[in-house]
Coordinates of C-alpha atoms and ligand atoms in Angstrom, one line a residue:
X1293 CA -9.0 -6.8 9.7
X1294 CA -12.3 -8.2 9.9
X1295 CA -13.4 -6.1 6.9
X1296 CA -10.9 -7.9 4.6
X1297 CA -12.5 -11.4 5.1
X1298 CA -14.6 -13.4 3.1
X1299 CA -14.8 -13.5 -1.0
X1300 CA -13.5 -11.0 -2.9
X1301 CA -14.6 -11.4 -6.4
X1302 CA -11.8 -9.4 -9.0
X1303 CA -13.7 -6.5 -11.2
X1304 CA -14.0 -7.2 -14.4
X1305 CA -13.7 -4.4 -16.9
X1306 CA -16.9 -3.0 -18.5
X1307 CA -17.2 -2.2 -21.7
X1308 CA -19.7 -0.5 -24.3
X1309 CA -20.3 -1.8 -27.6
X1310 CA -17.5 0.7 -29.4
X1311 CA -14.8 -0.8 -26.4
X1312 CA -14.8 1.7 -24.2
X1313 CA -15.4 2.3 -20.1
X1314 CA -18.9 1.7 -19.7
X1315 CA -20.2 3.7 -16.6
X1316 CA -24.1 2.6 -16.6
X1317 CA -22.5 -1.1 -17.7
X1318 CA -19.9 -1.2 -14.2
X1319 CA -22.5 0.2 -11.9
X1320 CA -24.7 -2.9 -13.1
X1321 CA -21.7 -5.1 -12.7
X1322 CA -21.6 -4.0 -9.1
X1323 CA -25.1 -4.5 -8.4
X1324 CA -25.0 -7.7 -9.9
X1325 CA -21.8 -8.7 -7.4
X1326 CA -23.5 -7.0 -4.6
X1327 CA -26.7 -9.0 -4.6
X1328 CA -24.8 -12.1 -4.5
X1329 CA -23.3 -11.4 -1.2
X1330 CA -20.1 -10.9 -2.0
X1331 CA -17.7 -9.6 0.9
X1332 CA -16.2 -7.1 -1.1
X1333 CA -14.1 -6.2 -4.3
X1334 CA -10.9 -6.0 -6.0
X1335 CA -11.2 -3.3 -8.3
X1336 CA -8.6 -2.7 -11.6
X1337 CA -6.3 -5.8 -10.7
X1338 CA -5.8 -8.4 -14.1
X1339 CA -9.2 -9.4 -14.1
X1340 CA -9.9 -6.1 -14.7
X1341 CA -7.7 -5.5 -18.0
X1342 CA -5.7 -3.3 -16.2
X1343 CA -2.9 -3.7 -17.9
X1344 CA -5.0 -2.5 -20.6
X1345 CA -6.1 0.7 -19.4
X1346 CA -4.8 4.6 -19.4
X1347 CA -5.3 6.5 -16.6
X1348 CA -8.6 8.1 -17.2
X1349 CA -9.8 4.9 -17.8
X1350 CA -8.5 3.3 -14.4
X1351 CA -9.4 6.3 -12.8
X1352 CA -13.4 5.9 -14.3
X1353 CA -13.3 2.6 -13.3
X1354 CA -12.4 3.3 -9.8
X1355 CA -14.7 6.1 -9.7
X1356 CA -17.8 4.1 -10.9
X1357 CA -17.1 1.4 -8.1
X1358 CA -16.6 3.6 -5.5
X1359 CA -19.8 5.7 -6.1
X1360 CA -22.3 2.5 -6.2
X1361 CA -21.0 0.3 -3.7
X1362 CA -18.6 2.6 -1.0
X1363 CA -19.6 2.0 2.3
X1364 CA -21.7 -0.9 1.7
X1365 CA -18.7 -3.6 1.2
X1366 CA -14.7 -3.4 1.6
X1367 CA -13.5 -2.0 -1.4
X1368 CA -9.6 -2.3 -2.5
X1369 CA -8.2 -0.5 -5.3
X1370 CA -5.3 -2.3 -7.5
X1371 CA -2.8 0.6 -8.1
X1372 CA -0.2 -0.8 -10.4
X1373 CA 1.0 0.6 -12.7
X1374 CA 3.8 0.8 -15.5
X1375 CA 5.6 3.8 -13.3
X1376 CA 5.6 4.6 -9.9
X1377 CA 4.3 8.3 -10.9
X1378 CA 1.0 6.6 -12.4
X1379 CA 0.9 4.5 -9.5
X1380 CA 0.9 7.2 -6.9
X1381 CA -1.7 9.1 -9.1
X1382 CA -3.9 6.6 -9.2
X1383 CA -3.1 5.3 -5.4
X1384 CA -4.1 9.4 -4.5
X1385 CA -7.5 9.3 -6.6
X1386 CA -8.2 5.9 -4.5
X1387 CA -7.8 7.4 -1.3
X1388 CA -10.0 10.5 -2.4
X1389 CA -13.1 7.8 -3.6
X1390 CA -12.8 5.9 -0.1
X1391 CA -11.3 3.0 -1.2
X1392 CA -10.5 0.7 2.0
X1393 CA -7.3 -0.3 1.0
X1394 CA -4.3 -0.2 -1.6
X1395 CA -3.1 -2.7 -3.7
X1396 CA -0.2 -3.6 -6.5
X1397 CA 1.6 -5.8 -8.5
X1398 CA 5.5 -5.1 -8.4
X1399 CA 6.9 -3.2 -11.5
X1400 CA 6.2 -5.1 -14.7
X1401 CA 8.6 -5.1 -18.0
X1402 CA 12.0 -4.6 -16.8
X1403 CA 13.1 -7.1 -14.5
X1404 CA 14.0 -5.0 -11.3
X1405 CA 16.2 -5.1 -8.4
X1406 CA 14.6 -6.2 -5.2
X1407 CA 15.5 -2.7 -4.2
X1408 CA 13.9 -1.1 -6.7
X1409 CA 10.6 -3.0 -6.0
X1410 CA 10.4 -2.2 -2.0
X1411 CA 10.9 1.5 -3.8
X1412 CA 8.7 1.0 -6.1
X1413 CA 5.3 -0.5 -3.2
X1414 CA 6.8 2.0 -0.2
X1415 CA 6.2 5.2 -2.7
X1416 CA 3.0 4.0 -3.0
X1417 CA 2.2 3.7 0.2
X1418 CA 3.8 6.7 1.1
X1419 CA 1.5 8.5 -1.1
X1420 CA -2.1 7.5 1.2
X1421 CA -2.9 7.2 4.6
X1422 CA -4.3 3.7 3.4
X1423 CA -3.4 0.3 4.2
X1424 CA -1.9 -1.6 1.9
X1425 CA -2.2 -5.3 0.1
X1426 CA 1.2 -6.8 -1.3
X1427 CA 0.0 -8.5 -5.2
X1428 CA 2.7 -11.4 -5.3
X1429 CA 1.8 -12.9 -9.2
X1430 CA 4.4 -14.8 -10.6
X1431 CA 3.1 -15.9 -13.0
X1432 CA 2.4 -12.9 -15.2
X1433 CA 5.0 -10.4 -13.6
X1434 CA 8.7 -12.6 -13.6
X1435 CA 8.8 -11.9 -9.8
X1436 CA 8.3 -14.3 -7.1
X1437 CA 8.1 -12.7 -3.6
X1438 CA 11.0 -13.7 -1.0
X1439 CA 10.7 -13.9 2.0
X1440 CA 13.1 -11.5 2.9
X1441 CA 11.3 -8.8 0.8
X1442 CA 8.2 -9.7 2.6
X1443 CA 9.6 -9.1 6.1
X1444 CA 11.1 -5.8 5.0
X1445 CA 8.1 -4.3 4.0
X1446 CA 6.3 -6.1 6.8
X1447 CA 8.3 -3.7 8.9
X1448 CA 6.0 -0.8 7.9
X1449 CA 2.7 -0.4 9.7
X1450 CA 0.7 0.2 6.3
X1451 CA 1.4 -3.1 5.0
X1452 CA -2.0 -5.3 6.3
X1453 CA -1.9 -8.5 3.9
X1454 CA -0.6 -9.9 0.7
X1455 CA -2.5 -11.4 -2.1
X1456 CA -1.1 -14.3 -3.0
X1457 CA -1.8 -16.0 -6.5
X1458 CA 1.5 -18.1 -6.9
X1459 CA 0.7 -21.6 -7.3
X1460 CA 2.1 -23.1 -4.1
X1461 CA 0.0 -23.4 -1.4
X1462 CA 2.8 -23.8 0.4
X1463 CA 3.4 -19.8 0.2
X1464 CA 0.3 -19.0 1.5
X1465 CA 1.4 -21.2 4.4
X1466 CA 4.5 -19.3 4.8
X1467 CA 3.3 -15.6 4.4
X1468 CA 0.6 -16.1 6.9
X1469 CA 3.2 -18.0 9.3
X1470 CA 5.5 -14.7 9.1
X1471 CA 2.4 -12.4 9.0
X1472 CA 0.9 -13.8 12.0
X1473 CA -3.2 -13.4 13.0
X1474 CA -3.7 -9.7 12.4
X1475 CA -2.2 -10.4 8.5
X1476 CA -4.7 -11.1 6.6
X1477 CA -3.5 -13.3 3.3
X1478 CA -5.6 -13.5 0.2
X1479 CA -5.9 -17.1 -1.9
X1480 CA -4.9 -16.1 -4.9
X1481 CA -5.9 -19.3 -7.1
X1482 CA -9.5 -19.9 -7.8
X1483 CA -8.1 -23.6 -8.1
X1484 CA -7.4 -23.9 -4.3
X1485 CA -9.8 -22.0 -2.7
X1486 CA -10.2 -24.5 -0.2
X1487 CA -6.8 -25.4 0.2
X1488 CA -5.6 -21.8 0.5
X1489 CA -8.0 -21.1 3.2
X1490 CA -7.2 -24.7 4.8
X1491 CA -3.1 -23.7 5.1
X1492 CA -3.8 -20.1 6.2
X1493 CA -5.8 -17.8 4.1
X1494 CA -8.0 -15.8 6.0
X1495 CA -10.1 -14.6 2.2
X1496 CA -9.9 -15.0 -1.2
X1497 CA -9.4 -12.7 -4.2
X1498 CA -10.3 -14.3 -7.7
X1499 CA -10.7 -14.2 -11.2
X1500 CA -13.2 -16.3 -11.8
X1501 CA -15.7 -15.4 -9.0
X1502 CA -17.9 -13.1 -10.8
X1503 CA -18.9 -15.8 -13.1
X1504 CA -20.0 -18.0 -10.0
X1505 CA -20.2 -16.3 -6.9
X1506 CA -22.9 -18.5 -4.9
X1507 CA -20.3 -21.4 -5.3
X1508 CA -17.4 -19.5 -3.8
X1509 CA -19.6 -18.1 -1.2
X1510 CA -21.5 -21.7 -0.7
X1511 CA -17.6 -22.8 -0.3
X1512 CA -16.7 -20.2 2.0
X1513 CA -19.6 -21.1 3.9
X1514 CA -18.4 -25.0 4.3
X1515 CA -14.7 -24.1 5.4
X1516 CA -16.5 -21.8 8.0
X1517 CA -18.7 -24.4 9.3
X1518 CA -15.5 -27.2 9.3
X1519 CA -17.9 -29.3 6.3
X1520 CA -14.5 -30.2 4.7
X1521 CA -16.2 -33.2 2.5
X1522 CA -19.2 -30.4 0.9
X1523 CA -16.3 -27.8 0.6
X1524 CA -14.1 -30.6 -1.1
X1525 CA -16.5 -31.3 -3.5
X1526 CA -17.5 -27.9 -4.7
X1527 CA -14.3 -26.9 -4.9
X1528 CA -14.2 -30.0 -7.9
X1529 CA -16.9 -28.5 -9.2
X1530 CA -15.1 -25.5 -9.5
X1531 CA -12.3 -26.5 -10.8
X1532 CA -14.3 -28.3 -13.6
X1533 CA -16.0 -25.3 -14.6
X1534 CA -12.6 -23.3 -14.7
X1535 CA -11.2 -25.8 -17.0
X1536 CA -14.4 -25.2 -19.3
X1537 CA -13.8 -21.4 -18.9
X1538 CA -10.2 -22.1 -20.5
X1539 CA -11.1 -24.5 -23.0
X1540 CA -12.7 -22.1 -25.7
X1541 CA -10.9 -19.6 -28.4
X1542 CA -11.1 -16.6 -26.2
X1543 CA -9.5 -15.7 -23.6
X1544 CA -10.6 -16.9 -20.0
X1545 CA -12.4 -13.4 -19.0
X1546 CA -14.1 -13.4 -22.8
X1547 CA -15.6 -16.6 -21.8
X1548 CA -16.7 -15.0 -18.3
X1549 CA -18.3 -11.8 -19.7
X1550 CA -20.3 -14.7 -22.3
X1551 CA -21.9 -16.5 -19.2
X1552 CA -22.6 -13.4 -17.9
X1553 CA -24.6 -12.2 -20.7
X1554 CA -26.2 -15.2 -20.5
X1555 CA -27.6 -14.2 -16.6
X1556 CA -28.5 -11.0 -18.0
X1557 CA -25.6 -8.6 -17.5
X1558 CA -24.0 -7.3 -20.4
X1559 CA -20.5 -6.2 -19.8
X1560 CA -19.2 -6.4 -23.4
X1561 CA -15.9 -8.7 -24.3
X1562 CA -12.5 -8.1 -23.5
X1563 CA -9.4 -5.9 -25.0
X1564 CA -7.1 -6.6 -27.1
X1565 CA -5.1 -8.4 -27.2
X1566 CA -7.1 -10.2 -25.0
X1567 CA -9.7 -12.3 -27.9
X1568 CA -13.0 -12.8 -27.6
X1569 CA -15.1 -15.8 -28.2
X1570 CA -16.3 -16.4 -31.5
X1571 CA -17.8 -18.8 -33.9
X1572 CA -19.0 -22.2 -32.8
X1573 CA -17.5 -21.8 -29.3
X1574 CA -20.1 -18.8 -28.4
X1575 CA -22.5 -22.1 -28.4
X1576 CA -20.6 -24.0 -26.2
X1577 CA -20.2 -21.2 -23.2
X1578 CA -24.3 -22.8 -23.0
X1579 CA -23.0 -26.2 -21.2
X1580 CA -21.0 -23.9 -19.3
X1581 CA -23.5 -21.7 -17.9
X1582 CA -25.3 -25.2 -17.0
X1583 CA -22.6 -26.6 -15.6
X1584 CA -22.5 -23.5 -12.8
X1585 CA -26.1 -23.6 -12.6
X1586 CA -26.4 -27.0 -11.6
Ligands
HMN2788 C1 -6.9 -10.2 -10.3 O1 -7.8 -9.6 -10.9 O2 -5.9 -9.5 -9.9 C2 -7.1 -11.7 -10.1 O3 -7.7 -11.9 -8.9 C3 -5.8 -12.6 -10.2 C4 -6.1 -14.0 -9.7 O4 -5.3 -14.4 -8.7 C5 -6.2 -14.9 -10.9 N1 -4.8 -15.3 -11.3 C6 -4.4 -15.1 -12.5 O5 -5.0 -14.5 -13.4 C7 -3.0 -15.6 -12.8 C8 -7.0 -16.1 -10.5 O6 -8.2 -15.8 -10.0 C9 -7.2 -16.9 -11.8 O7 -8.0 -16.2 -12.7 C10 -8.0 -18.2 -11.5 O8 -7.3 -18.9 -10.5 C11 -8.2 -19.1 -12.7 O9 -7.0 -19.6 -13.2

């Protein structure tokens, strides 16, 4: 479990200036990440456009990852898909590349039984000797976790954490009371980093790391050291620059790949119909890059 601790920044997707995959553009993406001293990554989840992406695509991504930074970091490859035959696919191609573990959001679109769900995340499992990281994202899927779901599939030996981005800390509390030590539970919002790790996550995944990974990693460092008053007041900082992120006429992750460019890496925007940033508000993602550099 050790392996699945620390900050786990989400992938973003990499694109070239037509819109498509950009190998050369998600190896640099990687090094980037790496250098920072991230603790590993999440690779094809929602920050990573997914939802977005065919097959090959997901599969190039995965690919691209694995090649520049397997071995070196704990890699874990979002699987989700629109069917479970995609899912297994891509969950199979994972497993080949040497991705540490599986991940996946429960079936989007139709709203599903709870049978079909455990189904749905025990076929993928089925499909790898890999371990496997429950997505629980209300939010953008229409299905909140229970409880009794996530003791059934607790029940098989593949199942090693869930990453939880519902907005209640209080869940994180209760999956890692269930879970116990040897389950490891991922904060899901970048919001309550500190909080999450405070009730019982043992690491973070995120959306917004990439664009500022020393302060996640500077926060991680606080909680570690029990300097609850300096990891307090980053984590303000934080959430003041993730309010900026949101405030412009792109989407959050167009506004991302915008201070990125600024530090040099060019990832391209985002897919529609995701928007990018235009006009005057390309100007302001400036105060923005300032207000993580300072
Ligand atoms: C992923 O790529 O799967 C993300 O890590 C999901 C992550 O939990 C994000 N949640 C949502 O997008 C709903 C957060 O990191 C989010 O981006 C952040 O808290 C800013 O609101």
């Amino acid at each position: 479990v050790e392996k699945f601790k620390g900050v786990f920044p989400a992938f973003y997707a990499c694109y070239d200036e037509a819109g498509e995959i950009s190998e050369s553009r998600t190896i640099e993406l990687c090094h980037y990440l790496y250098e920072k001293g991230i603790n590993g990554l999440y690779v094809s989840g929602s920050s990573g456009e997914c939802i977005y992406h065919n097959l090959e695509e997901r599969k190039a991504t995965l690919k691209y990852v694995a090649e520049t930074l397997r071995g070196k970091i704990t890699l874990i490859a979002h699987v989700g898909a629109p069917s479970t035959r995609e899912s297994v696919i891509l969950a199979k191609y994972a497993e080949e590349l040497g991705y540490d573990a599986l991940s996946a959001i429960p079936p989007i679109y139709f709203r599903l039984p709870e049978s079909a769900i455990f189904n749905y995340w025990t076929e993928i499992m089925d499909a790898t000797e890999l371990p496997f990281i429950i997505y629980n994202i209300p939010q953008t899927t229409g299905y909140s976790l229970s409880i009794n779901l996530f003791r059934k599939l607790k029940e098989n030996k593949k199942v090693i954490g869930v990453k939880n981005s519902s907005m209640p800390v209080l869940d994180i509390e209760r999956f890692k009371a269930e879970g116990g030590d040897n389950f490891i539970v991922f904060n899901g919002p970048d919001e309550q980093y500190i909080s999450g790790r405070l009730i019982g996550a043992d690491s973070g995944i995120g959306g917004t790391y990439g664009a500022m990974p020393e302060l996640f990693l500077k926060a991680e460092e606080f909680v570690k050291s029990g300097n609850f008053e300096q990891a307090g007041k980053i984590q303000r900082d934080i959430n003041d620059i993730i309010i900026a992120l949101c405030s412009l006429n792109g989407s959050m992750y167009s506004v991302i790949k915008e201070v990125l460019k600024l530090n040099g890496i060019n990832i391209g925007s985002v897919r529609g119909p995701l928007e990018p940033v235009t006009g005057e508000d390309l100007e302001k993602v400036k105060d923005i890059k300032q207000m993580i550099d300072n």
